[in-house]
Coordinates of C-alpha atoms and ligand atoms in Angstrom, one line a residue:
M1 CA 97.6 25.2 101.0
T2 CA 100.2 26.4 103.8
G3 CA 98.3 26.5 107.2
S4 CA 97.0 29.5 108.8
A5 CA 98.1 32.0 106.7
A6 CA 96.2 30.4 103.3
T7 CA 95.0 33.3 100.5
V8 CA 92.2 32.4 98.7
L9 CA 91.6 34.8 95.2
V10 CA 88.5 35.1 94.6
V11 CA 87.5 36.9 90.9
G12 CA 84.2 38.2 90.9
G13 CA 82.1 39.2 94.5
G14 CA 78.3 38.9 93.4
T15 CA 76.4 36.8 94.5
M16 CA 78.5 33.7 94.6
G17 CA 82.3 35.5 94.9
A18 CA 81.1 37.6 98.0
G19 CA 79.4 34.0 100.0
I20 CA 83.1 32.5 99.2
A21 CA 84.5 34.9 100.5
Q22 CA 82.8 35.2 103.6
N23 CA 83.2 31.3 103.9
M24 CA 86.7 31.1 103.7
A25 CA 86.6 34.2 106.1
E26 CA 84.9 32.4 108.2
I27 CA 87.4 29.0 107.9
G28 CA 90.4 31.5 109.7
V29 CA 91.8 32.0 105.3
H30 CA 91.7 35.5 104.2
A31 CA 90.2 36.0 101.2
F32 CA 91.2 38.7 98.7
V33 CA 87.9 39.5 96.0
S34 CA 88.8 41.9 92.9
E35 CA 86.5 43.1 91.3
T36 CA 86.1 45.1 88.0
D37 CA 85.9 49.5 89.7
P38 CA 85.4 51.6 92.6
V39 CA 81.6 51.0 92.4
T40 CA 81.4 46.9 92.2
A41 CA 84.2 47.2 94.8
D42 CA 81.9 48.7 97.4
A43 CA 79.3 46.9 96.6
A44 CA 81.1 43.9 97.1
Q45 CA 82.2 45.1 100.4
D46 CA 78.9 45.2 101.4
R47 CA 77.3 42.0 100.2
V48 CA 80.2 40.7 102.8
A49 CA 79.4 42.6 105.3
D50 CA 75.8 42.2 105.1
G51 CA 76.9 38.3 104.9
L52 CA 78.6 38.3 108.1
R53 CA 76.0 40.1 109.6
R54 CA 73.0 38.0 109.2
R55 CA 75.4 34.9 110.4
F56 CA 76.1 36.4 113.9
R57 CA 73.3 38.5 114.1
A58 CA 71.9 36.3 117.3
E59 CA 75.1 36.6 118.9
A60 CA 76.0 39.8 121.7
D61 CA 78.8 40.7 120.3
M62 CA 78.0 41.1 116.8
D63 CA 80.1 44.1 115.9
E64 CA 83.3 42.8 116.9
R65 CA 82.9 39.4 115.1
V66 CA 82.0 41.0 112.1
A67 CA 85.1 43.1 112.0
E68 CA 86.8 40.5 113.4
H69 CA 85.7 38.3 110.4
L70 CA 86.0 42.0 107.8
A71 CA 89.3 41.9 108.9
R72 CA 90.4 39.0 106.5
C73 CA 88.4 40.5 103.8
T74 CA 90.2 42.6 101.2
I75 CA 88.6 44.4 98.4
T76 CA 90.5 45.6 95.2
V77 CA 90.0 46.7 92.0
G78 CA 92.0 44.9 89.2
L79 CA 94.0 41.7 90.4
P80 CA 96.2 41.9 93.3
D81 CA 99.8 41.9 93.5
I82 CA 99.8 38.1 96.2
A83 CA 100.3 34.7 95.6
P84 CA 97.0 32.7 96.7
D85 CA 96.5 29.2 97.3
L86 CA 93.7 29.1 95.6
I87 CA 91.7 31.3 93.0
V88 CA 87.9 31.2 92.3
E89 CA 86.5 32.5 89.6
A90 CA 83.0 33.7 90.1
V91 CA 81.8 36.3 87.2
P92 CA 78.9 36.3 85.3
E93 CA 77.7 33.1 83.3
I94 CA 78.9 34.4 79.6
T95 CA 81.6 32.2 78.0
E96 CA 83.8 34.8 76.4
L97 CA 84.6 36.6 79.6
K98 CA 85.3 33.5 81.8
R99 CA 88.0 32.6 79.4
S100 CA 89.9 35.6 78.5
L101 CA 89.9 36.3 82.5
L102 CA 90.3 32.8 83.5
A103 CA 93.7 32.9 80.3
D104 CA 95.1 36.3 82.5
L105 CA 94.4 34.5 85.4
D106 CA 96.6 31.3 84.2
R107 CA 99.6 34.2 82.9
R108 CA 99.1 36.3 85.9
Y109 CA 99.7 33.7 88.5
P110 CA 101.7 30.8 87.4
D111 CA 102.2 29.2 90.9
V112 CA 99.4 28.5 92.4
P113 CA 97.9 25.3 93.0
I114 CA 94.5 25.5 91.7
L115 CA 92.6 27.5 89.3
A116 CA 88.7 26.8 90.1
S117 CA 85.8 28.6 88.1
N118 CA 82.7 28.2 89.8
T119 CA 80.3 28.2 86.9
S120 CA 76.7 26.6 87.1
S121 CA 76.8 25.2 83.6
L122 CA 79.5 26.1 81.3
S123 CA 81.8 23.5 80.1
I124 CA 84.9 23.4 81.7
D125 CA 87.0 21.7 79.0
D126 CA 85.9 24.7 76.9
L127 CA 86.7 27.0 79.3
A128 CA 90.2 25.7 79.0
A129 CA 90.4 26.0 75.8
H130 CA 93.1 29.5 76.1
L131 CA 94.9 27.8 79.4
D132 CA 98.3 27.0 79.2
R133 CA 98.0 25.1 82.3
P134 CA 94.9 23.3 81.7
S135 CA 96.1 20.5 84.7
R136 CA 94.9 22.6 87.5
F137 CA 92.0 23.9 86.3
I138 CA 88.7 22.5 87.6
G139 CA 85.1 23.6 87.6
M140 CA 84.3 24.7 91.8
H141 CA 80.2 24.6 92.0
F142 CA 79.2 26.4 95.6
F143 CA 75.8 26.7 96.1
N144 CA 73.7 29.2 96.7
P145 CA 74.1 30.6 99.6
V146 CA 77.6 29.3 99.9
P147 CA 78.1 30.2 103.8
K148 CA 75.1 27.6 104.3
S149 CA 75.2 25.2 101.7
D150 CA 77.0 21.8 102.4
L151 CA 77.9 20.8 98.5
V152 CA 80.5 21.4 96.6
E153 CA 80.6 19.6 93.2
L154 CA 83.4 19.5 91.3
V155 CA 84.0 19.1 87.2
V156 CA 86.6 17.4 86.4
G157 CA 88.3 18.7 82.8
A158 CA 89.3 16.1 80.3
D159 CA 92.5 17.8 81.5
T160 CA 92.5 18.3 85.1
A161 CA 94.6 16.5 87.3
D162 CA 94.5 13.4 89.9
V163 CA 96.5 15.5 92.1
T164 CA 94.1 19.1 91.1
V165 CA 91.3 17.4 92.5
A166 CA 92.5 15.6 95.4
A167 CA 93.9 19.4 96.4
T168 CA 90.3 21.2 96.0
V169 CA 88.6 17.9 97.3
A170 CA 91.0 19.0 100.7
W171 CA 89.6 22.7 100.8
V172 CA 86.2 21.6 100.5
E173 CA 85.7 19.7 103.6
R174 CA 88.0 22.5 105.1
L175 CA 85.0 24.7 105.0
D176 CA 83.5 21.5 106.5
K177 CA 81.1 20.6 103.3
T178 CA 80.9 17.6 100.7
A179 CA 82.2 17.2 97.7
I180 CA 81.9 15.2 95.2
V181 CA 83.0 14.6 91.5
V182 CA 81.8 15.0 88.0
R183 CA 83.2 14.6 84.5
D184 CA 82.3 17.5 82.8
S185 CA 79.1 16.6 81.0
P186 CA 76.0 19.3 80.3
G187 CA 74.0 20.1 83.4
F188 CA 77.0 17.8 85.7
A189 CA 75.4 16.0 88.2
T190 CA 72.9 18.6 89.7
S191 CA 71.8 20.2 87.6
R192 CA 70.7 17.1 84.9
L193 CA 68.8 15.4 87.2
G194 CA 67.3 18.0 89.1
V195 CA 66.1 19.4 86.0
A196 CA 64.5 16.3 84.5
L197 CA 62.7 15.6 87.8
G198 CA 61.5 18.9 87.4
L199 CA 60.7 18.3 84.0
E200 CA 58.9 15.5 84.1
A201 CA 56.5 16.6 86.7
I202 CA 55.8 19.7 84.8
R203 CA 54.5 17.2 81.9
M204 CA 52.4 15.3 84.8
V205 CA 50.5 19.1 85.8
E206 CA 49.9 19.3 82.0
E207 CA 49.2 16.2 81.4
G208 CA 46.7 16.2 84.1
V209 CA 47.9 13.3 86.0
A210 CA 47.7 15.0 89.8
S211 CA 47.8 18.4 90.9
A212 CA 51.2 20.5 92.2
D213 CA 50.2 20.5 95.1
D214 CA 49.7 16.5 94.7
I215 CA 53.1 16.1 93.1
D216 CA 55.1 18.0 95.8
R217 CA 53.7 15.8 98.0
G218 CA 53.8 12.8 96.6
M219 CA 58.1 13.4 96.8
V220 CA 58.2 14.9 99.8
L221 CA 56.1 12.2 101.7
G222 CA 56.7 9.2 99.7
Y223 CA 60.6 10.2 98.6
K224 CA 61.8 11.8 101.4
L225 CA 62.7 14.6 98.7
P226 CA 63.1 18.0 101.6
I227 CA 60.5 20.2 99.5
G228 CA 58.8 19.2 96.0
P229 CA 60.6 19.4 92.5
L230 CA 57.5 21.7 91.5
R231 CA 57.9 24.1 94.4
L232 CA 62.0 23.9 94.3
T233 CA 61.3 24.8 90.3
D234 CA 59.7 27.9 91.8
L235 CA 62.0 28.7 93.6
V236 CA 64.3 28.8 91.2
G237 CA 62.3 30.0 88.7
L238 CA 60.7 29.3 85.8
D239 CA 62.9 31.1 83.5
V240 CA 66.0 30.2 85.0
R241 CA 64.9 26.0 84.7
L242 CA 63.5 26.5 81.2
K243 CA 66.8 28.3 79.8
I244 CA 69.1 25.3 81.5
A245 CA 66.2 23.4 79.7
E246 CA 66.9 24.4 76.0
H247 CA 70.6 24.1 77.0
L248 CA 70.5 20.3 78.0
H249 CA 67.8 19.8 75.2
A250 CA 70.7 21.0 72.9
T251 CA 73.4 19.3 73.9
L252 CA 71.3 15.3 76.0
G253 CA 68.7 15.6 73.5
P254 CA 65.3 15.3 73.2
R255 CA 64.4 13.4 76.7
F256 CA 65.0 17.5 77.9
E257 CA 62.8 19.2 75.6
P258 CA 61.1 21.8 77.8
P259 CA 57.1 20.8 78.5
E260 CA 55.0 23.0 76.4
L261 CA 52.6 24.3 80.0
L262 CA 56.8 25.7 81.1
R263 CA 57.5 28.3 78.1
T264 CA 53.7 29.5 78.3
M265 CA 54.6 30.2 81.9
V266 CA 57.3 32.0 81.5
A267 CA 56.3 34.0 78.4
D268 CA 52.8 35.3 80.7
G269 CA 55.4 36.3 83.3
R270 CA 54.5 33.2 86.1
L271 CA 57.5 32.6 87.1
G272 CA 57.6 31.3 90.3
K273 CA 58.0 32.9 94.0
K274 CA 59.9 35.8 92.7
T275 CA 56.4 36.9 90.5
G276 CA 54.2 35.4 93.1
E277 CA 52.6 32.7 91.2
G278 CA 54.8 29.7 89.3
F279 CA 53.2 26.1 90.2
H280 CA 52.3 27.4 93.5
T281 CA 51.4 31.2 94.7
W282 CA 53.6 32.9 96.9
P283 CA 51.9 35.3 99.0
Ligands
LIG1 N1 73.6 33.0 91.8 C1 73.5 31.6 92.2 O1 72.4 31.1 92.5 C2 74.8 30.5 91.5 C3 75.1 29.2 92.0 C4 75.8 29.1 91.9 C5 76.9 29.0 90.6 N2 76.8 30.4 89.9 C6 77.2 31.1 89.6 O2 78.4 31.5 90.0 C7 78.9 32.6 88.5 C8 78.7 33.9 89.5 O3 77.4 33.8 89.6 P1 77.1 35.4 90.5 O4 75.4 35.1 91.0 O5 77.5 35.8 92.0 O6 76.8 36.9 89.8 P2 76.7 38.2 90.2 O7 76.0 38.6 88.5 O8 76.4 38.3 91.3 O9 78.4 38.7 90.2 C9 78.9 38.2 89.0 C10 80.5 39.6 90.1 O10 81.2 39.7 89.1 C11 81.8 41.1 88.8 N3 82.6 41.2 87.3 C12 82.1 41.0 85.9 N4 83.7 40.9 85.6 C13 84.6 40.8 86.3 C14 86.4 41.2 85.8 N5 86.5 40.7 84.6 N6 87.2 40.5 87.1 C15 86.4 40.8 88.4 N7 85.1 40.8 88.7 C16 83.7 41.1 87.7 C17 80.8 41.9 88.5 O11 81.1 43.3 89.3 C18 79.8 41.1 89.3 O12 79.9 41.3 91.0 C19 78.3 32.9 87.2 O13 79.1 31.4 86.7 C20 77.1 31.4 88.2 O14 76.5 31.2 87.1 C21 75.7 31.6 90.7

């Protein structure tokens, strides 16, 4: 990291990439965002600008603040000719796409100290398969929306060097967030534990132990969780949760077997907030 002159290359300017770029611009870092073609590049530019407008909408000089921050975001089609201090890959969650892109990045930017992936579920060791320099590769799992979230889950592969972990923790602190460090394993720490609680809550509804409302209330009032596990499942999307549960079931065993009720609700299109109905009703 080189003080205020630091630059970050974010590859993929979708929901997460745009959020990461916005957050970097907010701390004075220049973010380059690489996209595949002019149409997706324009969409990425709009996403960053929208995020900044939301961020500064209460300020009288909103337009100036947005313009000042946008000046620190450069959207490119293809990979730019720069020497960034950090690379964060944020393309869709497809193993082969990420693997080949990461191998390209590894070759194209041999001197960058940290090559990170924002994968939310894929194995860091699997993604590192074609890298010549796996010691600088690490999982940097940001949460959505990035600028508002307080956590980054760092996922350490078998070959990730200690110096890479320490340098990535420093980046997280610079973003005014907290890092947790997790060994590469299915579901990392957050999804594994979050899904375990959600699945057990669903099994309790299935068995008629209590209503969804009462289960959520019990965890919020009794255990001080900010939101109940079933309401959270509705927000994430039952289909998304089912996919993660199936992955954890295949990798970690029968304790993650998706409950029948979850499968039925997904098949019926009751996916939670996005369809208006899940364990709760969303007007
Ligand atoms: N959305 C979330 O809530 C969330 C949370 C945490 C982590 N993640 C992870 O972040 C990653 C990105 O997710 P997202 O929701 O931002 O996806 P997204 O589909 O919104 O964005 C992906 C972007 O990558 C671009 N892209 C595809 N191939 C590319 C390439 N070769 N080079 C450059 N750009 C390319 C696409 O045009 C698109 O704009 C995934 O690994 C996902 O699992 C997502």
